GROMACS .gro file of C-alpha atoms in nm:
model
  275
    1MET     CA    1   0.082   2.002  -3.481
    2LYS     CA    2  -0.090   1.648  -3.461
    3ASN     CA    3  -0.139   1.517  -3.151
    4LEU     CA    4   0.114   1.201  -3.088
    5LEU     CA    5  -0.070   0.938  -2.892
    6LYS     CA    6   0.119   0.726  -2.657
    7ILE     CA    7  -0.026   0.415  -2.524
    8ILE     CA    8   0.108   0.233  -2.204
    9THR     CA    9   0.006  -0.086  -2.147
   10ALA     CA   10  -0.006  -0.227  -1.772
   11ALA     CA   11  -0.143  -0.568  -1.640
   12VAL     CA   12  -0.251  -0.490  -1.276
   13ILE     CA   13  -0.259  -0.852  -1.068
   14MET     CA   14  -0.362  -0.851  -0.690
   15THR     CA   15  -0.328  -1.168  -0.541
   16VAL     CA   16  -0.574  -1.192  -0.190
   17TYR     CA   17  -0.393  -1.364   0.085
   18ALA     CA   18  -0.530  -1.147   0.359
   19SER     CA   19  -0.868  -0.907   0.354
   20GLN     CA   20  -0.774  -0.727   0.052
   21GLY     CA   21  -0.925  -0.592  -0.254
   22PHE     CA   22  -0.822  -0.411  -0.543
   23CYS     CA   23  -1.005  -0.070  -0.593
   24ALA     CA   24  -1.373  -0.111  -0.544
   25ILE     CA   25  -1.364  -0.486  -0.581
   26LYS     CA   26  -1.421  -0.686  -0.266
   27VAL     CA   27  -1.400  -1.090  -0.239
   28MET     CA   28  -1.483  -1.257   0.073
   29PRO     CA   29  -1.325  -1.445   0.187
   30THR     CA   30  -1.013  -1.413   0.056
   31LEU     CA   31  -0.885  -1.782   0.123
   32ILE     CA   32  -1.047  -2.103   0.133
   33GLU     CA   33  -0.951  -2.405   0.346
   34LEU     CA   34  -1.134  -2.730   0.338
   35ASN     CA   35  -1.070  -3.070   0.510
   36ALA     CA   36  -1.188  -3.350   0.279
   37ASN     CA   37  -1.192  -3.581   0.593
   38LYS     CA   38  -1.544  -3.407   0.690
   39SER     CA   39  -1.697  -3.503   0.402
   40LYS     CA   40  -1.909  -3.814   0.430
   41ASN     CA   41  -1.958  -3.815   0.058
   42ASN     CA   42  -1.697  -3.799  -0.267
   43TYR     CA   43  -1.725  -3.431  -0.303
   44LEU     CA   44  -1.693  -3.079  -0.114
   45THR     CA   45  -1.881  -2.768  -0.192
   46THR     CA   46  -1.744  -2.404  -0.098
   47SER     CA   47  -1.869  -2.058  -0.190
   48PHE     CA   48  -1.729  -1.680  -0.199
   49PHE     CA   49  -1.883  -1.363  -0.281
   50VAL     CA   50  -1.749  -1.077  -0.520
   51GLN     CA   51  -1.876  -0.729  -0.506
   52ALA     CA   52  -1.784  -0.398  -0.656
   53ASP     CA   53  -1.887  -0.061  -0.549
   54LYS     CA   54  -2.258   0.079  -0.624
   55ASN     CA   55  -2.100   0.283  -0.890
   56GLU     CA   56  -1.946   0.029  -1.093
   57THR     CA   57  -2.043  -0.183  -1.342
   58ILE     CA   58  -1.793  -0.464  -1.441
   59ARG     CA   59  -1.803  -0.793  -1.603
   60PHE     CA   60  -1.591  -1.063  -1.453
   61LYS     CA   61  -1.457  -1.394  -1.603
   62LEU     CA   62  -1.338  -1.682  -1.355
   63TYR     CA   63  -1.069  -1.957  -1.448
   64PRO     CA   64  -0.859  -2.160  -1.202
   65GLU     CA   65  -0.481  -2.221  -1.205
   66TYR     CA   66  -0.263  -2.467  -1.027
   67PHE     CA   67  -0.004  -2.296  -0.799
   68THR     CA   68   0.297  -2.366  -0.585
   69ILE     CA   69   0.462  -2.180  -0.285
   70THR     CA   70   0.817  -2.033  -0.321
   71ASP     CA   71   1.096  -2.033  -0.064
   72GLU     CA   72   0.988  -1.667   0.012
   73GLY     CA   73   0.606  -1.777   0.125
   74LYS     CA   74   0.483  -1.635  -0.247
   75MET     CA   75   0.211  -1.795  -0.459
   76SER     CA   76   0.356  -1.873  -0.797
   77ALA     CA   77   0.086  -1.972  -1.031
   78VAL     CA   78   0.141  -2.253  -1.308
   79PRO     CA   79  -0.137  -2.244  -1.586
   80SER     CA   80  -0.116  -2.611  -1.630
   81SER     CA   81   0.018  -2.917  -1.431
   82LYS     CA   82  -0.028  -3.278  -1.410
   83ASN     CA   83   0.055  -3.295  -1.023
   84SER     CA   84  -0.169  -3.519  -0.866
   85ASP     CA   85  -0.185  -3.227  -0.573
   86ASN     CA   86  -0.377  -3.027  -0.850
   87LEU     CA   87  -0.721  -2.972  -0.769
   88ILE     CA   88  -0.823  -2.812  -1.075
   89PRO     CA   89  -0.958  -3.138  -1.250
   90HIS     CA   90  -1.170  -3.192  -0.946
   91ALA     CA   91  -1.334  -2.873  -0.964
   92ARG     CA   92  -1.652  -2.731  -1.111
   93PHE     CA   93  -1.779  -2.384  -1.032
   94VAL     CA   94  -2.075  -2.164  -1.131
   95PRO     CA   95  -2.096  -1.940  -1.281
   96ASN     CA   96  -1.804  -1.897  -1.475
   97GLU     CA   97  -1.860  -1.530  -1.583
   98PHE     CA   98  -2.099  -1.272  -1.433
   99THR     CA   99  -2.175  -0.876  -1.428
  100LEU     CA  100  -2.138  -0.693  -1.098
  101GLN     CA  101  -2.329  -0.363  -1.087
  102ASN     CA  102  -2.537  -0.148  -0.816
  103GLY     CA  103  -2.288  -0.328  -0.535
  104ILE     CA  104  -2.487  -0.639  -0.520
  105PRO     CA  105  -2.264  -0.935  -0.441
  106GLN     CA  106  -2.233  -1.211  -0.670
  107LEU     CA  107  -2.218  -1.568  -0.512
  108VAL     CA  108  -1.981  -1.807  -0.661
  109ARG     CA  109  -2.038  -2.210  -0.589
  110VAL     CA  110  -1.729  -2.429  -0.617
  111THR     CA  111  -1.775  -2.812  -0.604
  112PHE     CA  112  -1.457  -3.074  -0.587
  113THR     CA  113  -1.571  -3.407  -0.717
  114ASP     CA  114  -1.383  -3.771  -0.696
  115ILE     CA  115  -1.201  -3.620  -0.387
  116LYS     CA  116  -1.118  -3.986  -0.275
  117THR     CA  117  -0.858  -4.019  -0.566
  118LEU     CA  118  -0.679  -3.692  -0.411
  119PRO     CA  119  -0.357  -3.784  -0.232
  120ASP     CA  120  -0.281  -3.777   0.125
  121GLY     CA  121  -0.178  -3.426   0.248
  122GLU     CA  122  -0.243  -3.104   0.063
  123SER     CA  123  -0.398  -3.032  -0.293
  124ARG     CA  124  -0.435  -2.661  -0.410
  125MET     CA  125  -0.531  -2.443  -0.690
  126VAL     CA  126  -0.604  -2.078  -0.708
  127MET     CA  127  -0.933  -1.931  -0.850
  128PHE     CA  128  -0.865  -1.605  -1.048
  129ILE     CA  129  -1.125  -1.335  -1.114
  130GLU     CA  130  -1.041  -1.115  -1.426
  131ASP     CA  131  -1.231  -0.844  -1.590
  132VAL     CA  132  -1.357  -0.935  -1.931
  133ALA     CA  133  -1.268  -0.568  -2.077
  134ALA     CA  134  -0.971  -0.378  -1.998
  135LYS     CA  135  -1.004   0.004  -1.832
  136GLU     CA  136  -0.867   0.279  -1.983
  137ILE     CA  137  -0.740   0.597  -1.796
  138LEU     CA  138  -0.591   0.901  -1.901
  139LEU     CA  139  -0.291   1.031  -1.721
  140PRO     CA  140  -0.174   1.392  -1.705
  141ASN     CA  141   0.121   1.491  -1.920
  142LYS     CA  142   0.295   1.793  -1.897
  143ASN     CA  143   0.372   1.787  -2.289
  144LYS     CA  144   0.032   1.895  -2.452
  145ASN     CA  145   0.123   1.732  -2.791
  146VAL     CA  146   0.185   1.390  -2.586
  147ASN     CA  147  -0.139   1.186  -2.443
  148THR     CA  148  -0.068   0.909  -2.222
  149LYS     CA  149  -0.344   0.621  -2.176
  150LEU     CA  150  -0.305   0.374  -1.906
  151ILE     CA  151  -0.458   0.060  -1.990
  152VAL     CA  152  -0.537  -0.167  -1.692
  153LYS     CA  153  -0.684  -0.529  -1.621
  154THR     CA  154  -0.757  -0.633  -1.283
  155ARG     CA  155  -0.691  -0.995  -1.144
  156LEU     CA  156  -0.803  -1.109  -0.816
  157GLY     CA  157  -0.690  -1.436  -0.674
  158ILE     CA  158  -0.818  -1.670  -0.428
  159PRO     CA  159  -0.600  -1.955  -0.291
  160ILE     CA  160  -0.786  -2.277  -0.236
  161TYR     CA  161  -0.679  -2.591  -0.024
  162VAL     CA  162  -0.799  -2.894   0.017
  163ASP     CA  163  -0.613  -3.177   0.308
  164LYS     CA  164  -0.733  -3.474   0.293
  165GLY     CA  165  -0.657  -3.854   0.459
  166ARG     CA  166  -0.345  -3.842   0.688
  167PHE     CA  167  -0.208  -3.486   0.664
  168ILE     CA  168   0.022  -3.328   0.914
  169LYS     CA  169   0.105  -2.965   0.992
  170THR     CA  170   0.468  -2.910   1.176
  171GLY     CA  171   0.697  -2.616   1.145
  172SER     CA  172   1.021  -2.525   1.296
  173ILE     CA  173   1.249  -2.257   1.330
  174ASP     CA  174   1.605  -2.363   1.216
  175GLU     CA  175   1.798  -2.052   1.206
  176LEU     CA  176   1.769  -1.695   1.358
  177ALA     CA  177   2.061  -1.418   1.322
  178VAL     CA  178   2.098  -1.061   1.365
  179GLU     CA  179   2.307  -0.891   1.132
  180LYS     CA  180   2.439  -0.547   1.043
  181ASN     CA  181   2.329  -0.398   0.696
  182ASN     CA  182   2.516  -0.055   0.692
  183ARG     CA  183   2.383   0.120   1.005
  184ASN     CA  184   2.066  -0.115   1.034
  185LEU     CA  185   2.019  -0.425   1.239
  186VAL     CA  186   1.841  -0.682   1.007
  187TYR     CA  187   1.680  -1.052   1.142
  188LYS     CA  188   1.718  -1.349   0.963
  189MET     CA  189   1.511  -1.641   1.002
  190SER     CA  190   1.505  -1.994   0.831
  191LEU     CA  191   1.216  -2.161   0.903
  192SER     CA  192   1.070  -2.506   0.785
  193SER     CA  193   0.779  -2.747   0.730
  194GLY     CA  194   0.795  -3.105   0.789
  195GLY     CA  195   0.464  -3.207   0.696
  196ASN     CA  196   0.246  -3.271   0.387
  197SER     CA  197   0.037  -2.961   0.430
  198LYS     CA  198   0.111  -2.581   0.443
  199VAL     CA  199   0.214  -2.413   0.781
  200ARG     CA  200   0.079  -2.086   0.790
  201TYR     CA  201   0.207  -1.876   1.101
  202HIS     CA  202   0.170  -1.529   1.295
  203GLY     CA  203   0.366  -1.382   1.557
  204LYS     CA  204   0.580  -1.151   1.746
  205ALA     CA  205   0.919  -1.038   1.797
  206GLN     CA  206   1.081  -0.951   2.162
  207ILE     CA  207   1.378  -0.766   2.230
  208ILE     CA  208   1.498  -0.814   2.584
  209LYS     CA  209   1.812  -0.629   2.801
  210ASP     CA  210   1.902  -0.767   3.124
  211LYS     CA  211   1.629  -0.977   3.150
  212ASN     CA  212   1.387  -0.708   3.073
  213LEU     CA  213   1.114  -0.674   2.789
  214ILE     CA  214   1.265  -0.331   2.626
  215LYS     CA  215   1.035  -0.386   2.287
  216GLU     CA  216   0.776  -0.574   2.110
  217PHE     CA  217   0.659  -0.563   1.765
  218ASN     CA  218   0.424  -0.776   1.543
  219LEU     CA  219   0.592  -0.994   1.216
  220ASN     CA  220   0.431  -1.036   0.905
  221SER     CA  221   0.225  -1.360   0.879
  222ASN     CA  222   0.343  -1.605   0.645
  223THR     CA  223   0.307  -1.950   0.451
  224ILE     CA  224   0.551  -2.225   0.449
  225ARG     CA  225   0.485  -2.489   0.176
  226ALA     CA  226   0.452  -2.872   0.260
  227ASN     CA  227   0.770  -3.011   0.333
  228GLY     CA  228   0.943  -2.703   0.222
  229ILE     CA  229   1.164  -2.386   0.368
  230LEU     CA  230   1.092  -2.017   0.401
  231GLU     CA  231   1.357  -1.742   0.421
  232GLU     CA  232   1.238  -1.396   0.639
  233GLN     CA  233   1.380  -1.103   0.748
  234GLY     CA  234   1.339  -0.755   0.858
  235MET     CA  235   1.450  -0.463   1.018
  236LEU     CA  236   1.479  -0.438   1.395
  237PRO     CA  237   1.404  -0.076   1.582
  238ASP     CA  238   1.674   0.152   1.511
  239ASN     CA  239   1.675   0.368   1.865
  240LEU     CA  240   1.808   0.103   2.069
  241ALA     CA  241   2.076   0.227   2.290
  242GLU     CA  242   2.443   0.054   2.317
  243GLY     CA  243   2.481  -0.289   2.472
  244ASP     CA  244   2.395  -0.653   2.470
  245TYR     CA  245   2.044  -0.794   2.385
  246ILE     CA  246   1.836  -1.083   2.303
  247LEU     CA  247   1.606  -1.122   2.010
  248LYS     CA  248   1.306  -1.381   2.113
  249ILE     CA  249   1.086  -1.473   1.817
  250ILE     CA  250   0.751  -1.632   1.907
  251LEU     CA  251   0.541  -1.761   1.623
  252THR     CA  252   0.212  -1.962   1.656
  253TYR     CA  253   0.040  -2.189   1.387
  254LYS     CA  254  -0.252  -2.452   1.377
  255ASN     CA  255  -0.147  -2.810   1.331
  256GLU     CA  256  -0.364  -3.079   1.167
  257LYS     CA  257  -0.598  -3.094   1.454
  258GLY     CA  258  -0.679  -2.729   1.475
  259GLU     CA  259  -0.464  -2.707   1.777
  260ASN     CA  260  -0.243  -2.379   1.803
  261LYS     CA  261   0.153  -2.460   1.835
  262ASN     CA  262   0.418  -2.206   1.942
  263LEU     CA  263   0.769  -2.211   1.792
  264ILE     CA  264   1.013  -1.991   2.014
  265LYS     CA  265   1.352  -1.929   1.913
  266GLU     CA  266   1.619  -1.664   2.079
  267THR     CA  267   1.942  -1.504   1.967
  268PRO     CA  268   2.189  -1.275   2.129
  269PHE     CA  269   2.305  -0.945   1.946
  270ASN     CA  270   2.502  -0.641   1.989
  271VAL     CA  271   2.434  -0.270   1.957
  272SER     CA  272   2.728  -0.014   1.877
  273ASN     CA  273   2.625   0.295   1.775
  274SER     CA  274   3.014   0.387   1.696
  275ILE     CA  275   3.079   0.418   1.326
   0.00000   0.00000   0.00000
């Protein structure tokens, strides 16, 4: 019997927001933020490194895309945009294609020209790094007459932001509630940014009972788009005894001056372990 070749094609896309890489590929830094007001000229320069494992030889190409930030704090790439806060018309980068081998890092230089014409506030783009040739991975299959091949294409994205002119970063926690979802307790937050530049925050949650701190845990960091909103939710610990509690949220972000600002909000909730 002739072997049946079954090909499965998959695109693996990894957008980098923190210190992450895909497989053996590393990008440093994973996020670039620039202040055009600190430039004495009409241009800005920056750079980043891309590095592969010593045993890898991979050729990459680079290309930028405009992006927006969703209400969930996710990046949504837009292949083309005529928005005035689009950095792509101002961007020049070298090289635009390169080969990584022997674990040697590749430096990529990025220059933004004519920055005086950028609007006040935040402008942005994402620099995508994509392998030129897709990888083929053979997957095990219980059926000896079927060969399964996975075709994988790797793409990493580095968000780049430029703040210029009079820009403002201000955030707030508008709503906070604890709700029961089946037998689990879930907190829900509504946050907003009132400025013309994004707010990136990190923080923690505290569970208080009778004015005593019972538990404390870190919250996921996230980004609120400029003059936008963010809806966030998560699970509370499931081993709380019955009774009345207070959930206290403490978020920290940097304003346009680089100063740390705290956002604090509390809400009461009750735990009942009865079915």
